[in-house]
Short mmCIF file of C-alpha atoms and ligand atoms in Angstrom, two decimals:
data_model
loop_
_atom_site.label_atom_id
_atom_site.label_comp_id
_atom_site.label_asym_id
_atom_site.label_seq_id
_atom_site.Cartn_x
_atom_site.Cartn_y
_atom_site.Cartn_z
CA UNK A 26 7.36 -49.52 132.43
CA UNK A 27 6.60 -46.36 130.52
CA UNK A 28 2.86 -45.95 129.91
CA UNK A 29 2.78 -42.60 128.11
CA UNK A 30 4.94 -39.75 126.88
CA UNK A 31 3.67 -36.28 126.03
CA UNK A 32 5.43 -33.15 124.84
CA UNK A 33 4.50 -29.63 125.89
CA UNK A 34 5.50 -26.05 125.24
CA UNK A 35 7.08 -23.77 127.85
CA UNK A 36 8.77 -20.37 127.81
CA UNK A 37 12.41 -19.85 128.69
CA UNK A 38 13.92 -16.85 130.49
CA UNK A 39 14.54 -14.97 127.21
CA UNK A 40 10.95 -15.09 125.98
CA UNK A 41 11.58 -17.98 123.63
CA UNK A 42 9.59 -21.21 123.44
CA UNK A 43 11.19 -24.47 124.54
CA UNK A 44 10.32 -28.17 124.85
CA UNK A 45 9.02 -30.05 127.86
CA UNK A 46 8.20 -33.74 128.26
CA UNK A 47 5.96 -35.62 130.65
CA UNK A 48 6.58 -39.33 131.16
CA UNK A 49 4.04 -41.47 133.05
CA UNK A 50 4.84 -45.00 134.23
CA UNK A 51 2.47 -47.95 134.66
CA UNK A 52 2.65 -47.63 138.44
CA UNK A 53 1.56 -43.99 138.22
CA UNK A 54 4.93 -42.27 138.73
CA UNK A 55 5.31 -39.08 136.71
CA UNK A 56 8.45 -37.30 135.50
CA UNK A 57 8.63 -33.90 133.83
CA UNK A 58 11.57 -31.97 132.39
CA UNK A 59 12.01 -28.75 130.39
CA UNK A 60 15.12 -28.15 128.29
CA UNK A 61 17.19 -24.92 128.28
CA UNK A 62 18.71 -23.01 125.35
CA UNK A 63 22.05 -21.25 124.78
CA UNK A 64 23.07 -18.01 123.05
CA UNK A 65 26.84 -18.38 122.72
CA UNK A 66 26.43 -21.86 121.33
CA UNK A 67 29.29 -24.02 120.08
CA UNK A 68 29.27 -24.97 116.40
CA UNK A 69 29.40 -28.68 117.20
CA UNK A 70 26.54 -28.78 119.67
CA UNK A 71 23.69 -31.20 119.10
CA UNK A 72 21.00 -29.41 117.11
CA UNK A 73 18.04 -27.75 118.75
CA UNK A 74 15.06 -28.32 116.44
CA UNK A 75 13.17 -25.09 115.63
CA UNK A 76 10.25 -24.63 113.26
CA UNK A 77 11.46 -21.52 111.40
CA UNK A 78 8.79 -19.41 109.67
CA UNK A 79 7.27 -16.37 111.31
CA UNK A 80 5.45 -17.66 114.40
CA UNK A 81 7.50 -17.24 117.58
CA UNK A 82 10.00 -15.33 115.40
CA UNK A 83 11.01 -18.61 113.80
CA UNK A 84 11.86 -20.20 117.15
CA UNK A 85 8.75 -22.35 117.47
CA UNK A 86 9.22 -25.91 118.68
CA UNK A 87 6.01 -27.57 117.48
CA UNK A 88 8.00 -30.08 115.40
CA UNK A 89 10.09 -31.09 118.40
CA UNK A 90 7.03 -31.33 120.65
CA UNK A 91 5.27 -33.48 118.06
CA UNK A 92 8.32 -35.77 117.97
CA UNK A 93 8.16 -36.20 121.77
CA UNK A 94 4.51 -37.29 121.73
CA UNK A 95 4.81 -39.14 118.41
CA UNK A 96 7.94 -40.89 117.20
CA UNK A 97 9.75 -40.90 120.55
CA UNK A 98 6.67 -41.92 122.54
CA UNK A 99 5.99 -44.83 120.20
CA UNK A 100 9.56 -45.99 120.68
CA UNK A 101 9.86 -45.80 124.47
CA UNK A 102 6.35 -46.71 125.64
CA UNK A 103 6.59 -50.18 127.17
CA UNK A 104 10.30 -49.83 127.97
CA UNK A 105 11.59 -50.03 131.55
CA UNK A 106 12.21 -46.45 132.71
CA UNK A 107 15.25 -47.49 134.74
CA UNK A 108 16.95 -48.71 131.56
CA UNK A 109 18.14 -45.16 130.83
CA UNK A 110 20.98 -46.27 128.59
CA UNK A 111 18.76 -48.49 126.43
CA UNK A 112 16.17 -45.72 126.08
CA UNK A 113 18.76 -43.09 125.15
CA UNK A 114 20.51 -45.43 122.72
CA UNK A 115 17.20 -46.28 121.05
CA UNK A 116 16.54 -42.56 120.50
CA UNK A 117 20.06 -41.98 119.16
CA UNK A 118 19.77 -44.88 116.71
CA UNK A 119 16.31 -43.78 115.59
CA UNK A 120 17.52 -40.22 114.97
CA UNK A 121 20.35 -41.58 112.87
CA UNK A 122 22.32 -38.32 112.54
CA UNK A 123 25.60 -37.26 114.19
CA UNK A 124 24.15 -34.05 115.58
CA UNK A 125 20.58 -35.19 116.38
CA UNK A 126 19.10 -32.72 113.91
CA UNK A 127 16.42 -35.04 112.52
CA UNK A 128 14.42 -35.64 115.68
CA UNK A 129 16.00 -32.71 117.53
CA UNK A 130 18.26 -32.75 120.60
CA UNK A 131 15.69 -30.64 122.46
CA UNK A 132 13.01 -33.33 121.94
CA UNK A 133 15.38 -36.17 122.86
CA UNK A 134 16.76 -34.49 125.99
CA UNK A 135 13.28 -33.69 127.29
CA UNK A 136 12.31 -37.37 127.04
CA UNK A 137 15.65 -38.53 128.43
CA UNK A 138 15.40 -36.34 131.56
CA UNK A 139 11.69 -36.84 132.15
CA UNK A 140 12.31 -40.61 132.02
CA UNK A 141 15.01 -40.36 134.71
CA UNK A 142 12.69 -38.27 136.88
CA UNK A 143 9.85 -40.76 136.48
CA UNK A 144 12.15 -43.67 137.34
CA UNK A 145 13.41 -41.88 140.46
CA UNK A 146 9.80 -41.19 141.42
CA UNK A 147 8.83 -44.83 140.98
CA UNK A 148 11.69 -45.85 143.26
CA UNK A 149 10.70 -43.08 145.66
CA UNK A 150 14.20 -41.55 145.78
CA UNK A 151 15.27 -38.00 144.95
CA UNK A 152 16.87 -37.54 141.53
CA UNK A 153 20.39 -36.93 142.91
CA UNK A 154 20.21 -40.23 144.82
CA UNK A 155 18.83 -42.08 141.80
CA UNK A 156 21.74 -40.79 139.72
CA UNK A 157 24.47 -41.08 142.35
CA UNK A 158 23.38 -43.81 144.77
CA UNK A 159 24.51 -43.82 148.39
CA UNK A 160 27.71 -42.03 147.36
CA UNK A 161 25.89 -38.80 146.48
CA UNK A 162 26.74 -36.41 149.28
CA UNK A 163 28.90 -33.62 147.84
CA UNK A 164 27.39 -30.18 147.25
CA UNK A 165 29.01 -28.24 144.41
CA UNK A 166 31.01 -25.04 144.76
CA UNK A 167 28.94 -22.48 142.84
CA UNK A 168 30.39 -20.12 140.24
CA UNK A 169 28.10 -17.09 140.38
CA UNK A 170 28.03 -14.89 137.31
CA UNK A 171 27.78 -11.39 138.80
CA UNK A 172 28.83 -9.28 135.79
CA UNK A 173 27.50 -10.16 132.33
CA UNK A 174 29.04 -9.15 129.01
CA UNK A 175 29.51 -10.57 125.52
CA UNK A 176 26.36 -11.79 123.82
CA UNK A 177 24.55 -12.01 127.19
CA UNK A 178 24.38 -8.22 127.55
CA UNK A 179 24.40 -5.08 125.45
CA UNK A 180 27.31 -3.38 127.24
CA UNK A 181 30.98 -2.89 126.23
CA UNK A 182 32.47 -5.93 127.99
CA UNK A 183 33.83 -8.52 125.53
CA UNK A 184 34.37 -11.15 128.21
CA UNK A 185 31.01 -12.86 128.68
CA UNK A 186 31.04 -13.86 132.35
CA UNK A 187 32.68 -12.52 135.50
CA UNK A 188 32.21 -15.14 138.22
CA UNK A 189 32.66 -15.23 141.97
CA UNK A 190 33.62 -18.59 143.47
CA UNK A 191 33.07 -18.84 147.25
CA UNK A 192 35.16 -22.00 147.63
CA UNK A 193 36.34 -21.37 151.20
CA UNK A 194 32.92 -21.66 152.84
CA UNK A 195 32.15 -24.48 155.27
CA UNK A 196 28.83 -25.42 153.67
CA UNK A 197 26.95 -24.78 150.44
CA UNK A 198 24.50 -22.62 152.38
CA UNK A 199 27.31 -20.42 153.65
CA UNK A 200 28.83 -20.17 150.17
CA UNK A 201 25.49 -19.02 148.79
CA UNK A 202 25.09 -16.43 151.56
CA UNK A 203 28.54 -15.06 150.74
CA UNK A 204 27.62 -14.96 147.07
CA UNK A 205 24.45 -13.02 147.84
CA UNK A 206 26.25 -10.56 150.14
CA UNK A 207 28.95 -9.93 147.52
CA UNK A 208 26.28 -9.50 144.82
CA UNK A 209 24.56 -6.77 146.84
CA UNK A 210 27.87 -5.03 147.70
CA UNK A 211 28.75 -5.02 144.04
CA UNK A 212 25.39 -3.46 143.24
CA UNK A 213 25.99 -0.66 145.78
CA UNK A 214 29.48 -0.01 144.40
CA UNK A 215 28.20 0.19 140.83
CA UNK A 216 25.46 2.62 141.89
CA UNK A 217 27.93 4.73 143.87
CA UNK A 218 30.10 5.03 140.76
CA UNK A 219 27.15 6.01 138.60
CA UNK A 220 26.99 2.74 136.66
CA UNK A 221 23.89 0.90 135.51
CA UNK A 222 22.68 -2.00 137.65
CA UNK A 223 20.42 -3.40 134.96
CA UNK A 224 21.11 -7.11 134.54
CA UNK A 225 22.07 -9.40 131.66
CA UNK A 226 20.73 -12.79 130.60
CA UNK A 227 22.15 -14.66 133.59
CA UNK A 228 21.16 -12.13 136.25
CA UNK A 229 24.57 -10.47 136.65
CA UNK A 230 24.93 -6.70 136.30
CA UNK A 231 25.65 -5.44 132.81
CA UNK A 232 27.32 -2.01 133.13
CA UNK A 233 29.57 -0.29 130.62
CA UNK A 234 32.97 -0.21 132.29
CA UNK A 235 36.36 1.26 131.37
CA UNK A 236 38.00 -2.15 131.11
CA UNK A 237 37.77 -5.82 132.09
CA UNK A 238 40.26 -4.97 134.86
CA UNK A 239 37.78 -2.48 136.30
CA UNK A 240 35.15 -5.21 136.53
CA UNK A 241 37.57 -7.47 138.38
CA UNK A 242 38.65 -4.65 140.72
CA UNK A 243 35.01 -3.97 141.61
CA UNK A 244 34.51 -7.67 142.35
CA UNK A 245 37.57 -7.85 144.62
CA UNK A 246 36.37 -4.72 146.43
CA UNK A 247 32.91 -6.26 146.89
CA UNK A 248 34.45 -9.44 148.36
CA UNK A 249 36.52 -7.36 150.81
CA UNK A 250 33.58 -5.15 151.72
CA UNK A 251 31.70 -8.34 152.64
CA UNK A 252 34.40 -9.11 155.22
CA UNK A 253 35.90 -11.92 153.16
CA UNK A 254 39.44 -12.53 151.96
CA UNK A 255 39.85 -12.69 148.17
CA UNK A 256 41.72 -15.84 147.16
CA UNK A 257 41.17 -17.55 150.51
CA UNK A 258 37.39 -17.38 150.99
CA UNK A 259 36.22 -16.36 147.56
CA UNK A 260 38.07 -16.24 144.25
CA UNK A 261 37.24 -15.13 140.74
CA UNK A 262 36.54 -16.88 137.45
CA UNK A 263 36.02 -15.78 133.85
CA UNK A 264 34.21 -17.21 130.86
CA UNK A 265 35.59 -15.27 127.91
CA UNK A 266 33.41 -17.17 125.39
CA UNK A 267 36.20 -16.22 122.97
CA UNK A 268 34.56 -17.95 119.98
CA UNK A 269 32.20 -14.96 119.94
CA UNK A 270 34.98 -12.44 119.24
CA UNK A 271 37.20 -14.62 117.03
CA UNK A 272 37.37 -13.09 113.54
CA UNK A 273 39.38 -14.97 110.89
CA UNK A 274 42.25 -15.95 113.11
CA UNK A 275 42.31 -12.87 115.32
CA UNK A 276 40.64 -11.98 118.59
CA UNK A 277 38.78 -8.70 118.15
CA UNK A 278 37.56 -7.25 121.45
CA UNK A 279 35.61 -4.28 120.14
CA UNK A 280 34.45 -3.01 123.55
CA UNK A 281 38.02 -2.98 124.82
CA UNK A 282 39.53 -1.69 121.57
CA UNK A 283 41.91 -4.65 121.38
CA UNK A 284 42.88 -6.90 118.48
CA UNK A 285 45.14 -9.79 119.40
CA UNK A 286 46.71 -12.94 117.97
CA UNK A 287 46.32 -16.16 119.96
CA UNK A 288 49.60 -15.69 121.86
CA UNK A 289 48.66 -12.08 122.58
CA UNK A 290 45.35 -13.18 124.08
CA UNK A 291 47.15 -15.81 126.18
CA UNK A 292 49.45 -13.08 127.57
CA UNK A 293 46.41 -10.87 128.20
CA UNK A 294 44.76 -13.67 130.21
CA UNK A 295 48.03 -14.46 132.03
CA UNK A 296 48.25 -10.80 133.12
CA UNK A 297 44.72 -10.98 134.53
CA UNK A 298 45.65 -14.18 136.39
CA UNK A 299 48.75 -12.41 137.80
CA UNK A 300 46.78 -9.37 138.94
CA UNK A 301 43.63 -10.95 140.31
CA UNK A 302 42.69 -14.03 142.38
CA UNK A 303 41.43 -15.94 139.34
CA UNK A 304 41.15 -19.71 139.77
CA UNK A 305 39.09 -20.68 136.71
CA UNK A 306 39.22 -19.58 133.08
CA UNK A 307 36.66 -20.86 130.58
CA UNK A 308 36.84 -20.58 126.79
CA UNK A 309 39.75 -18.16 126.84
CA UNK A 310 40.36 -19.32 123.25
CA UNK A 311 37.95 -19.93 120.38
CA UNK A 312 36.49 -23.35 119.58
CA UNK A 313 38.39 -23.65 116.27
CA UNK A 314 41.68 -22.41 117.71
CA UNK A 315 43.19 -25.69 118.92
CA UNK A 316 46.72 -24.26 118.58
CA UNK A 317 45.76 -21.28 120.72
CA UNK A 318 44.29 -23.66 123.29
CA UNK A 319 47.63 -25.54 123.37
CA UNK A 320 49.55 -22.31 124.02
CA UNK A 321 47.07 -21.36 126.75
CA UNK A 322 47.25 -24.78 128.40
CA UNK A 323 51.04 -24.80 128.43
CA UNK A 324 51.13 -21.31 129.91
CA UNK A 325 48.40 -21.51 132.56
CA UNK A 326 47.23 -25.07 133.30
CA UNK A 327 49.47 -25.39 136.36
CA UNK A 328 47.93 -22.27 137.91
CA UNK A 329 44.26 -22.16 136.99
CA UNK A 330 41.42 -24.42 135.98
CA UNK A 331 41.04 -24.15 132.19
CA UNK A 332 37.46 -25.08 131.30
CA UNK A 333 36.52 -26.09 127.76
CA UNK A 334 32.94 -25.25 126.79
CA UNK A 335 32.56 -24.46 123.06
CA UNK A 336 35.65 -26.53 122.21
CA UNK A 337 34.29 -29.75 123.79
CA UNK A 338 30.50 -29.13 123.73
CA UNK A 339 29.97 -32.01 126.20
CA UNK A 340 30.96 -34.38 123.41
CA UNK A 341 33.01 -37.50 124.23
CA UNK A 342 34.75 -37.42 120.85
CA UNK A 343 35.87 -33.81 121.18
CA UNK A 344 36.87 -34.28 124.82
CA UNK A 345 38.88 -37.32 123.69
CA UNK A 346 40.68 -35.16 121.15
CA UNK A 347 41.39 -32.60 123.88
CA UNK A 348 42.78 -35.24 126.22
CA UNK A 349 44.99 -36.60 123.45
CA UNK A 350 46.35 -33.13 122.66
CA UNK A 351 46.60 -32.15 126.32
CA UNK A 352 44.26 -29.21 125.89
CA UNK A 353 42.47 -27.66 128.93
CA UNK A 354 42.12 -29.44 132.27
CA UNK A 355 38.37 -29.23 132.84
CA UNK A 356 35.12 -29.47 130.88
CA UNK A 357 31.85 -27.58 131.09
CA UNK A 358 28.92 -29.99 131.11
CA UNK A 359 25.68 -28.89 129.43
CA UNK A 360 23.12 -31.63 128.90
CA UNK A 361 21.59 -30.01 125.84
CA UNK A 362 24.93 -29.71 124.03
CA UNK A 363 24.92 -33.50 123.64
CA UNK A 364 21.21 -34.30 123.99
CA UNK A 365 20.84 -37.32 126.30
CA UNK A 366 21.49 -38.06 129.97
CA UNK A 367 23.45 -41.23 129.16
CA UNK A 368 25.95 -39.46 126.90
CA UNK A 369 26.35 -36.75 129.55
CA UNK A 370 27.19 -39.39 132.18
CA UNK A 371 29.69 -40.91 129.75
CA UNK A 372 31.47 -37.59 129.15
CA UNK A 373 31.77 -36.88 132.87
CA UNK A 374 33.12 -40.40 133.36
CA UNK A 375 35.71 -39.92 130.60
CA UNK A 376 36.75 -36.57 132.09
CA UNK A 377 37.14 -38.04 135.58
CA UNK A 378 39.18 -40.99 134.31
CA UNK A 379 41.43 -38.57 132.45
CA UNK A 380 42.05 -36.20 135.35
CA UNK A 381 39.79 -33.43 134.00
CA UNK A 382 37.37 -31.69 136.34
CA UNK A 383 33.70 -31.35 135.34
CA UNK A 384 31.63 -28.22 135.91
CA UNK A 385 27.87 -28.77 135.58
CA UNK A 386 26.28 -25.79 133.81
CA UNK A 387 23.02 -24.06 133.00
CA UNK A 388 22.39 -22.24 129.69
CA UNK A 389 21.80 -18.53 129.28
CA UNK A 390 18.18 -19.34 128.33
CA UNK A 391 16.82 -21.26 131.34
CA UNK A 392 13.57 -22.32 133.00
CA UNK A 393 12.38 -23.46 136.41
CA UNK A 394 13.76 -26.95 135.70
CA UNK A 395 16.36 -27.84 138.35
CA UNK A 396 17.78 -31.09 136.97
CA UNK A 397 21.36 -29.74 136.89
CA UNK A 398 21.35 -29.23 140.67
CA UNK A 399 20.58 -32.92 141.20
CA UNK A 400 23.07 -33.88 138.51
CA UNK A 401 25.87 -31.95 140.23
CA UNK A 402 25.23 -33.68 143.58
CA UNK A 403 24.49 -37.07 142.00
CA UNK A 404 27.78 -37.12 140.11
CA UNK A 405 29.70 -35.33 142.87
CA UNK A 406 31.47 -33.12 140.35
CA UNK A 407 32.07 -30.49 143.00
CA UNK A 408 31.28 -27.47 140.81
CA UNK A 409 28.21 -25.85 139.27
CA UNK A 410 27.78 -22.74 137.15
CA UNK A 411 24.23 -21.46 137.28
CA UNK A 412 24.26 -17.69 137.11
CA UNK A 413 23.77 -14.84 139.53
CA UNK A 414 21.90 -15.45 142.79
CA UNK A 415 19.04 -13.45 141.26
CA UNK A 416 16.25 -14.12 138.71
CA UNK A 417 14.08 -17.09 139.54
CA UNK A 418 15.35 -19.39 136.75
CA UNK A 419 18.83 -19.11 138.36
CA UNK A 420 17.62 -19.02 142.00
CA UNK A 421 15.60 -22.21 141.35
CA UNK A 422 18.85 -24.19 141.03
CA UNK A 423 20.34 -22.63 144.16
CA UNK A 424 17.09 -23.28 146.04
CA UNK A 425 17.17 -26.92 144.96
CA UNK A 426 20.76 -27.24 146.19
CA UNK A 427 19.75 -25.73 149.55
CA UNK A 428 16.94 -28.31 149.75
CA UNK A 429 19.36 -31.15 148.96
CA UNK A 430 21.78 -29.87 151.60
CA UNK A 431 18.97 -29.81 154.16
CA UNK A 432 17.91 -33.31 153.19
CA UNK A 433 21.44 -34.72 153.43
CA UNK A 434 21.86 -33.05 156.83
CA UNK A 435 25.14 -33.92 158.55
CA UNK A 436 25.98 -36.21 155.61
CA UNK A 437 26.41 -33.24 153.26
CA UNK A 438 29.93 -32.19 152.31
CA UNK A 439 31.27 -28.98 150.76
CA UNK A 440 34.78 -29.42 149.43
CA UNK A 441 37.17 -26.64 148.35
CA UNK A 442 38.44 -27.95 145.01
CA UNK A 443 40.90 -25.07 144.64
CA UNK A 444 43.08 -26.53 147.38
CA UNK A 445 44.32 -29.24 145.05
CA UNK A 446 45.38 -26.51 142.64
CA UNK A 447 47.38 -24.40 145.10
P1 PGA B 530 25.22 -20.04 126.62
O1 PGA B 530 26.26 -19.44 127.66
O2 PGA B 530 24.23 -20.83 127.36
O3 PGA B 530 24.67 -18.79 125.97
O4 PGA B 530 26.02 -20.88 125.66
C1 PGA B 530 26.81 -20.15 128.73
C2 PGA B 530 28.30 -20.36 128.57
O5 PGA B 530 28.91 -19.92 127.56
O6 PGA B 530 28.92 -20.98 129.43
ZN1 ZN B 531 30.89 -20.82 128.32
#
């Protein structure tokens, strides 16, 4: 039974305030969680409640924190912490809006996750085991964002994320080592060519480059220089975050000097897939461009994983629409896009039942909270996207996955999901 709920303020990795919650149970178990925050947010995401005004540049969260310790606490104190669904549903009903803007998705998610952590603590099991039971044994293949562009950096790359995917490793630990070695090789190459090695919001390098192709060439070279085989050991992924450069029906890539219609952008992406060992393509089309998404899916779904982020925003209704229209073949899962753990579990379940893969994801504004690492193992989704292997808010998730792998010992599994695609 929940004895008390308190909200608190914390900073995220971009010097903005965010919401934390602390849930204490009658038996003394404690659970804490801190919520992240995005920059290239989807229009239909659940609403992050901010104070406005001048303090914290308008990004204060005192209203959301007050809701955690006030309205939400009053509601959930006395409830059984293991009744996650009942607790989340009570918060959803009390909020009463479609997008959680009244109470705030940041307030609700903090309580939702802190409750799960407290319940796991009371049962004396790690969070991944609480969420996944005895079946939780699969470590995710990481997608490491080694070159940052778009709104996550101030360089000339329109594509937001250039990812390395070390799927051919034998263990998660080996995959992470490969990722780290490639990251350092890439850094040396950039320096040798006179480029900046300053980093973007997710810890990847953020140089000005001649083209997106040049970024991908540098990544392939870094994989080879690490003694690995591109496509076999480690492949590439992109998150275009195309909603960010969609202007009244056209895709305007200012940094690249390109202006394309939907079918032109699909051909552009198809050329990249032909030229480079790309296995995953996220948000290659804008969130409003359902027709463009259909063209993309028809053209590339048999060859690469097409991940919907802004178009689905971890929302069961929007994923349902995508399944109906046959759009994309995977979904990015961000807890704070929907605002409760229960709804997140429901979306992953719907995706799995419909043959869509799920990729558990961080946000560009992160904290030391490592819930997504446990979520990825608990649900066995097989993939996680949590930034470069640098900057502590990103490394914290990788470190948690290393700890889970150690704890699982010989029971841990690392599965190459790309094999099913080849
Ligand atoms: P965001 O970026 O957290 O800024 O939305 C991550 C992504 O687009 O996948
Ligand atoms: Zn994205």
